[in-house]
Every structure is written in structure tokens, then in C-alpha cells.
mmCIF file of C-alpha atoms in Angstrom:
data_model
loop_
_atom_site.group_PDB
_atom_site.id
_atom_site.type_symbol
_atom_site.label_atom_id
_atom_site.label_comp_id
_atom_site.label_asym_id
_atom_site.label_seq_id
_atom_site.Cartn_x
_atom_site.Cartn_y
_atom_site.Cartn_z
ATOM 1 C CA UNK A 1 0.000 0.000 0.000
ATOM 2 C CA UNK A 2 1.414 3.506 -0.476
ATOM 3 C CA UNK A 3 2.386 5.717 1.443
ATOM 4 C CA UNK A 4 1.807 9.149 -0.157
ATOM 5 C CA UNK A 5 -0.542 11.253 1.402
ATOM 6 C CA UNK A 6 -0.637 9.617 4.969
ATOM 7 C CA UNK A 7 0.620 10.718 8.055
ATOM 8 C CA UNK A 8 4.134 9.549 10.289
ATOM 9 C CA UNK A 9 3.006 7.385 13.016
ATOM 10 C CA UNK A 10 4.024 8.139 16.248
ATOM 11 C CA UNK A 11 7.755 6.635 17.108
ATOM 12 C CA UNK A 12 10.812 7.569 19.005
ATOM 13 C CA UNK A 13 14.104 6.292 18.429
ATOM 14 C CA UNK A 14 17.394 7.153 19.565
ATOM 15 C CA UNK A 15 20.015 9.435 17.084
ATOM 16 C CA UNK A 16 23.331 10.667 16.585
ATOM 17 C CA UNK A 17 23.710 14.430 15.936
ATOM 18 C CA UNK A 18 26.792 16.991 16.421
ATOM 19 C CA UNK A 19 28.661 14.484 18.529
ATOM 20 C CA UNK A 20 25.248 13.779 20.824
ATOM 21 C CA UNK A 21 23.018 11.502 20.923
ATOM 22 C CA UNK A 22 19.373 13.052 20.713
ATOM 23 C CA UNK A 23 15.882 11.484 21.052
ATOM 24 C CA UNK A 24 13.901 11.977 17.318
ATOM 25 C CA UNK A 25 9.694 11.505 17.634
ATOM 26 C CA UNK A 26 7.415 12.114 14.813
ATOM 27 C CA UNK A 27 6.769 15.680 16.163
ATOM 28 C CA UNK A 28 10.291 16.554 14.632
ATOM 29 C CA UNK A 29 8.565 15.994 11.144
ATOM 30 C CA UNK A 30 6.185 18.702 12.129
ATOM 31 C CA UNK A 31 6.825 22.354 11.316
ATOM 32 C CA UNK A 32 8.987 21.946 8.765
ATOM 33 C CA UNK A 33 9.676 20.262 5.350
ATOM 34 C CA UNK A 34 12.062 17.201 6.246
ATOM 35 C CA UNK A 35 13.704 14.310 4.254
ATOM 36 C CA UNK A 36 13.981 10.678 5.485
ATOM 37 C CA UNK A 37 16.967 8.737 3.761
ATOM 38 C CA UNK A 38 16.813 5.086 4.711
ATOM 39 C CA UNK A 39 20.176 3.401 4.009
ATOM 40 C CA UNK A 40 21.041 -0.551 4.160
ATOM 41 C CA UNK A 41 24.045 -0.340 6.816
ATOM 42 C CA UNK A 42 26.873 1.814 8.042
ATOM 43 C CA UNK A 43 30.250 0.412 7.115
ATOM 44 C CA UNK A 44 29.383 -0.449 4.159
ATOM 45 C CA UNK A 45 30.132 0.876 -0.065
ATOM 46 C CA UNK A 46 27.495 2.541 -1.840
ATOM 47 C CA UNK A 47 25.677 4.119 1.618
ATOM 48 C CA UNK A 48 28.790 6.551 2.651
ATOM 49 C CA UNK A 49 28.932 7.933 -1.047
ATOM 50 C CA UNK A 50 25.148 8.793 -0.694
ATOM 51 C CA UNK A 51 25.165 9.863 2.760
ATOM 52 C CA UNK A 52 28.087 12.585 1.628
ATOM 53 C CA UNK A 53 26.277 13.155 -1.487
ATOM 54 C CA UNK A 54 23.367 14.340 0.564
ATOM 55 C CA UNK A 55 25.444 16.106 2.667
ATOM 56 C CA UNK A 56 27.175 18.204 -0.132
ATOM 57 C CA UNK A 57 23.438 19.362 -0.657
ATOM 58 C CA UNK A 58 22.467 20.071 3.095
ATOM 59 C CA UNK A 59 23.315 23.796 3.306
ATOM 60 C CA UNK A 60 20.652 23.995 -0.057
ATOM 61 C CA UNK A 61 17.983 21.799 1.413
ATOM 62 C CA UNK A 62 18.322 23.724 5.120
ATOM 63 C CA UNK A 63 17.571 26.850 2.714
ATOM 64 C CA UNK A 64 14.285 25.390 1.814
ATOM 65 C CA UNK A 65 13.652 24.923 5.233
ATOM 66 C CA UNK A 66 14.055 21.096 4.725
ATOM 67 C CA UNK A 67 15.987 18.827 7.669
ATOM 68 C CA UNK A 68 17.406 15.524 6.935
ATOM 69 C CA UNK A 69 17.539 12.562 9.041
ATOM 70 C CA UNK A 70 19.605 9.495 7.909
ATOM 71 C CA UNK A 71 17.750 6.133 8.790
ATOM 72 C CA UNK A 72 19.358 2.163 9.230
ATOM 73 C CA UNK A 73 19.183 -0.703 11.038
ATOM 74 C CA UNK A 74 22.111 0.312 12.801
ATOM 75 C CA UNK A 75 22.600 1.877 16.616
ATOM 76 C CA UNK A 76 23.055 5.122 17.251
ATOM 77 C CA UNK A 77 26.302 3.949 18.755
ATOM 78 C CA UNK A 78 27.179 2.523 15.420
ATOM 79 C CA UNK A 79 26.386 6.056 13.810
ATOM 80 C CA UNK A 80 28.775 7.989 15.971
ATOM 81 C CA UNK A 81 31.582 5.331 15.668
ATOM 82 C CA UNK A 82 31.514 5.326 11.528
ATOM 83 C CA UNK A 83 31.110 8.978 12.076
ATOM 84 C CA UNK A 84 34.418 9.089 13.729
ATOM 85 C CA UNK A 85 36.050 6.961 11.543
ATOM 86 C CA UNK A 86 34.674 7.698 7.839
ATOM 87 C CA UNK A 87 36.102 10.691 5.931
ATOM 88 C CA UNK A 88 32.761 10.500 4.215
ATOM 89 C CA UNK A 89 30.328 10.516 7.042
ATOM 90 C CA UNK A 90 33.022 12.616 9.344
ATOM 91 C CA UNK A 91 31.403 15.632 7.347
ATOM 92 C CA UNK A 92 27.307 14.710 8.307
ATOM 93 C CA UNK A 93 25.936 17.471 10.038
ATOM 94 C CA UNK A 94 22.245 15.876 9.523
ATOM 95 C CA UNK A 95 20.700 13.515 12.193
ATOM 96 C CA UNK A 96 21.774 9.723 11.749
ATOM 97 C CA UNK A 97 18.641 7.664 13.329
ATOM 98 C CA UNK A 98 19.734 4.229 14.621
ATOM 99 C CA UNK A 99 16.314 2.252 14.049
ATOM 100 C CA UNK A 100 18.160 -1.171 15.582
ATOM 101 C CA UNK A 101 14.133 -2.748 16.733
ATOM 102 C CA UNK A 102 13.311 -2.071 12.316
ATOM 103 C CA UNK A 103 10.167 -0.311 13.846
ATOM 104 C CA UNK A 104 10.732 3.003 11.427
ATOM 105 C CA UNK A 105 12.039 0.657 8.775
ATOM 106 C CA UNK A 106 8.664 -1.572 9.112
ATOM 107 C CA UNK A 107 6.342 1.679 9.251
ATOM 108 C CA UNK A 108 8.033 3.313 5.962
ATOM 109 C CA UNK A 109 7.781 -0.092 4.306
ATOM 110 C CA UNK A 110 11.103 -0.468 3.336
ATOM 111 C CA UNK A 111 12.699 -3.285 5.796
ATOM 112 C CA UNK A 112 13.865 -6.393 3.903
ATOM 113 C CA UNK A 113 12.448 -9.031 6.445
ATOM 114 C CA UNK A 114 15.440 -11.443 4.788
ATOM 115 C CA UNK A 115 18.507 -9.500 5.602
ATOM 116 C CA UNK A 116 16.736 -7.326 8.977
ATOM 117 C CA UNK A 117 18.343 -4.125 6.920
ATOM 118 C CA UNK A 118 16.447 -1.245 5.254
ATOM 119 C CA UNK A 119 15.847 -0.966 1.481
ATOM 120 C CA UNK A 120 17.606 2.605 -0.001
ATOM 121 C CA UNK A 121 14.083 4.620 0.706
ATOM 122 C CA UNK A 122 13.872 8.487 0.653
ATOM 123 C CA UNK A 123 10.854 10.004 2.006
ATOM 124 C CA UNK A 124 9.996 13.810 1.171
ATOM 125 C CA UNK A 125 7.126 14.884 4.511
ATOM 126 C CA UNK A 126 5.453 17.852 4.492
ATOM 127 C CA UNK A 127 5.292 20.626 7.929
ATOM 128 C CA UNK A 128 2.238 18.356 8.734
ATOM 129 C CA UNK A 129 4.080 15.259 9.061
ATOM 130 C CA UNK A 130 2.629 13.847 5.729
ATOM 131 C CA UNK A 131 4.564 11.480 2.894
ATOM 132 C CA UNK A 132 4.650 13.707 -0.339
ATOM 133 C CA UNK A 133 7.007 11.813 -2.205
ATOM 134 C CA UNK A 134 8.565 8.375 -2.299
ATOM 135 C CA UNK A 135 11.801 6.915 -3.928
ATOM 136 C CA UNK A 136 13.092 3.025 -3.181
ATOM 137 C CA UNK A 137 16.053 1.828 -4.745
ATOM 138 C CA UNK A 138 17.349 -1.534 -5.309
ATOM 139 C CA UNK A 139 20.857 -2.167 -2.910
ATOM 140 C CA UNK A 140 22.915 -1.619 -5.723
ATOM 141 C CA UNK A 141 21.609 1.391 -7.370
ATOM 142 C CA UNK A 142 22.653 4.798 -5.187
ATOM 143 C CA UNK A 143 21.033 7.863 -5.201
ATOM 144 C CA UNK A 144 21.655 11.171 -6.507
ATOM 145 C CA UNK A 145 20.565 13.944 -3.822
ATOM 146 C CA UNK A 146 20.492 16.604 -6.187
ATOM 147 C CA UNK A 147 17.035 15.293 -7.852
ATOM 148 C CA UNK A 148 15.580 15.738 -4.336
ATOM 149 C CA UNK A 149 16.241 20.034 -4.759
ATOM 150 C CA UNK A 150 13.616 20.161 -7.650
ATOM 151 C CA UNK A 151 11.139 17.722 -6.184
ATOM 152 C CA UNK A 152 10.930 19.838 -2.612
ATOM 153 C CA UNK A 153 10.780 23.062 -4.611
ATOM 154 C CA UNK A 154 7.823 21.208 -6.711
ATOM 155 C CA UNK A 155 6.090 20.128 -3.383
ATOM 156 C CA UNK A 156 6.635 23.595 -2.084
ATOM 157 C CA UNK A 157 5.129 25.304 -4.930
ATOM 158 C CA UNK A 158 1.976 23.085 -5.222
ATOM 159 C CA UNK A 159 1.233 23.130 -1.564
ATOM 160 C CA UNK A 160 1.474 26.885 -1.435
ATOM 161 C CA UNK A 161 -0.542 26.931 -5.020
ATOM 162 C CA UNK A 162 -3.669 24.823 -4.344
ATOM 163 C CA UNK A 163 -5.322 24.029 -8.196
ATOM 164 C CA UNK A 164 -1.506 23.617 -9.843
ATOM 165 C CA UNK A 165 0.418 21.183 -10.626
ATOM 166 C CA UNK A 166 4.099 20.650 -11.457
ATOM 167 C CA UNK A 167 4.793 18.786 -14.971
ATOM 168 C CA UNK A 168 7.982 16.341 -15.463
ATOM 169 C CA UNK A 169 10.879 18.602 -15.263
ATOM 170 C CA UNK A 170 9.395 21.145 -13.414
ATOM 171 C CA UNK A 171 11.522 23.757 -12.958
ATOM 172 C CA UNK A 172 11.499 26.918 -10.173
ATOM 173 C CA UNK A 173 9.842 30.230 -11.650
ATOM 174 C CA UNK A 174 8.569 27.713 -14.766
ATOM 175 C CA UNK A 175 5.217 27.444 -16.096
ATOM 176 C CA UNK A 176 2.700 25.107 -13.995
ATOM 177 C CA UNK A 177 -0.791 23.522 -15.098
ATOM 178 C CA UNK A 178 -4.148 24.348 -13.963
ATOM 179 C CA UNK A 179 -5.990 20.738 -14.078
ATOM 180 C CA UNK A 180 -9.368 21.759 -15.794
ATOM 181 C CA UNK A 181 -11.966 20.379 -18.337
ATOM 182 C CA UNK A 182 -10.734 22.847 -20.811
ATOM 183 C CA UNK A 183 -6.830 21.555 -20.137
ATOM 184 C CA UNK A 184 -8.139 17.788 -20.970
ATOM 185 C CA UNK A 185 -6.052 16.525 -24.288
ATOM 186 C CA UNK A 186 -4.297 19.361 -24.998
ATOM 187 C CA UNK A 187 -1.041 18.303 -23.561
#
């Protein structure tokens, strides 16, 4: 079943942020625009090249008023150690969430019940705390965080612009559509 359009349940779990470790409910997804990047497993190949990759785009995405939180299987203890080892992840300055009971990974759908790891999921929420936009990858296939600038700017725009709509390749400042009887098969 998807998950667009429905609300975070309530969790807690335990993260690692600016050498602390920090609680992280659902209420943090509140207020604010926020990405969710679930990840297989720290120590690991393609994870620390997308974790970095999304952290090369942070200072952008804090600019849209967007936080990130990193999600695996792993502790939170786990997060600080590869953060203290990794020259990749050494630079995260985003919330790593250790989900080690797979309770966020089984309420975003994307635990692999085989391995006990999470798929490679990224979750765009709205201020209210509601999945706008999904992405899962297979394990071998990393992401590229600069596709998530355009889709946040596209959410942005239609939920401050009730009746429009964003077409593929939606750009800032370009041209939207106004779903309407007269708009049907002229595109």
C-alpha cells in the first residue's frame, strides 16, 4: 500500500547528531519540510557515497527549510563510531537515526524481512508530518541527492498553489498547469 498522502506514526528512536546523541519523535517531522533517507548499513560501499552526497546538498535543502535525518538498522552507537572513523560521514551534520528494533524501517515499508536491513528509501514529509514523495532503490543502485532540490521546490510550490500542478521537469519560476476540463487533451 502507499504511502503518499498519509501521516508519520508516532515513534521515538534514539540518534546521533553533532557528537550527541538526541531522542527523534514524529513531532520533529512537524513544522517543517524534512527528508527521510533510509540506508542498508553503516560500514558499508554505496551508503557513505550517498550519505556525503546528501550532505554536499544540506546547506541547499536547510535553505528550503528542509531537515534531513539518515535512517538504518544500525545503533546510534554505530552512527557515531563510523562517524568518527569515515572521511565520508566525518562531514554529516544531519541527524543519523539508529532504528536497531526495524520499527521506522517496518512503518516506511522499506525493511527487507530477509537480511533485517532497510531498502535505499527516501521520504519527502510535508510541515504536517505527511509522505509527499517516495523513492526506493534496489541495494545496488545509489542515489543522486540533487534530484531531491527540484522535487521539494515542486512540493513547495503546489502546496502553497492549491489548483496547480508541477509537470515532469518542473523547474522553479517555470510554467505550472491548472488541471481543468478545458486543459483535458491538450497536452
Amino acid at each position: 500500500m502507499s504511502l503518499i498522502g498519509k501521516q508519520v506514526q508516532p515513534f521515538k528512536a534514539k540518534a546521533y547528531h553533532n557528537g550527541k546523541f538526541i531522542d527523534v519523535t514524529e513531532q520533529d517531522f512537524k513544522g517543517k519540510w524534512s527528508v527521510v533517507c533510509f540506508y542498508p548499513a553503516d560500514f558499508t560501499f554505496v551508503c557513505p557515497t550517498e550519505l556525503e552526497d546528501l550532505q554536499n546538498h544540506y546547506a541547499t535543502l536547510k535553505e528550503l527549510g528542509v531537515e534531513v535525518y539518515s535512517v538504518s538498522t544500525d545503533t546510534h552507537f554505530t552512527h557515531k563510531a563510523w562517524h568518527d572513523t569515515s572521511p565520508a560521514i566525518s562531514k554529516i551534520e544531519y541527524i543519523m537515526i539508529g532504528d536497531p528494533s526495524q520499527k521506522l524501517s517496518r512503518m516506511f515499508d522499506v525493511l527487507d524481512e530477509e537480511t533485517g536491513l532497510a531498502q535505499r528509501g527516501t521520504f519527502i514529509i510535508d510541515p504536517d508530518g505527511v509522505i509527499q514523495a517516495v523513492e526506493i532503490n534496489a541495494d545496488g543502485i545509489g542515489r543522486d541527492a540533487s534530484t531531491l532540490i527540484n522535487k521539494i521546490k515542486a512540493a513547495q510550490y503546489v502546496r502553497n498553489h492549491p489548483g496547480e500542478v508541477c509537470p515532469a521537469k518542473w523547474q522553479e519560476g517555470a510554467e505550472t498547469l491548472k488541471p481543468s476540463l478545458d486543459l483535458v487533451g491538450k497536452i
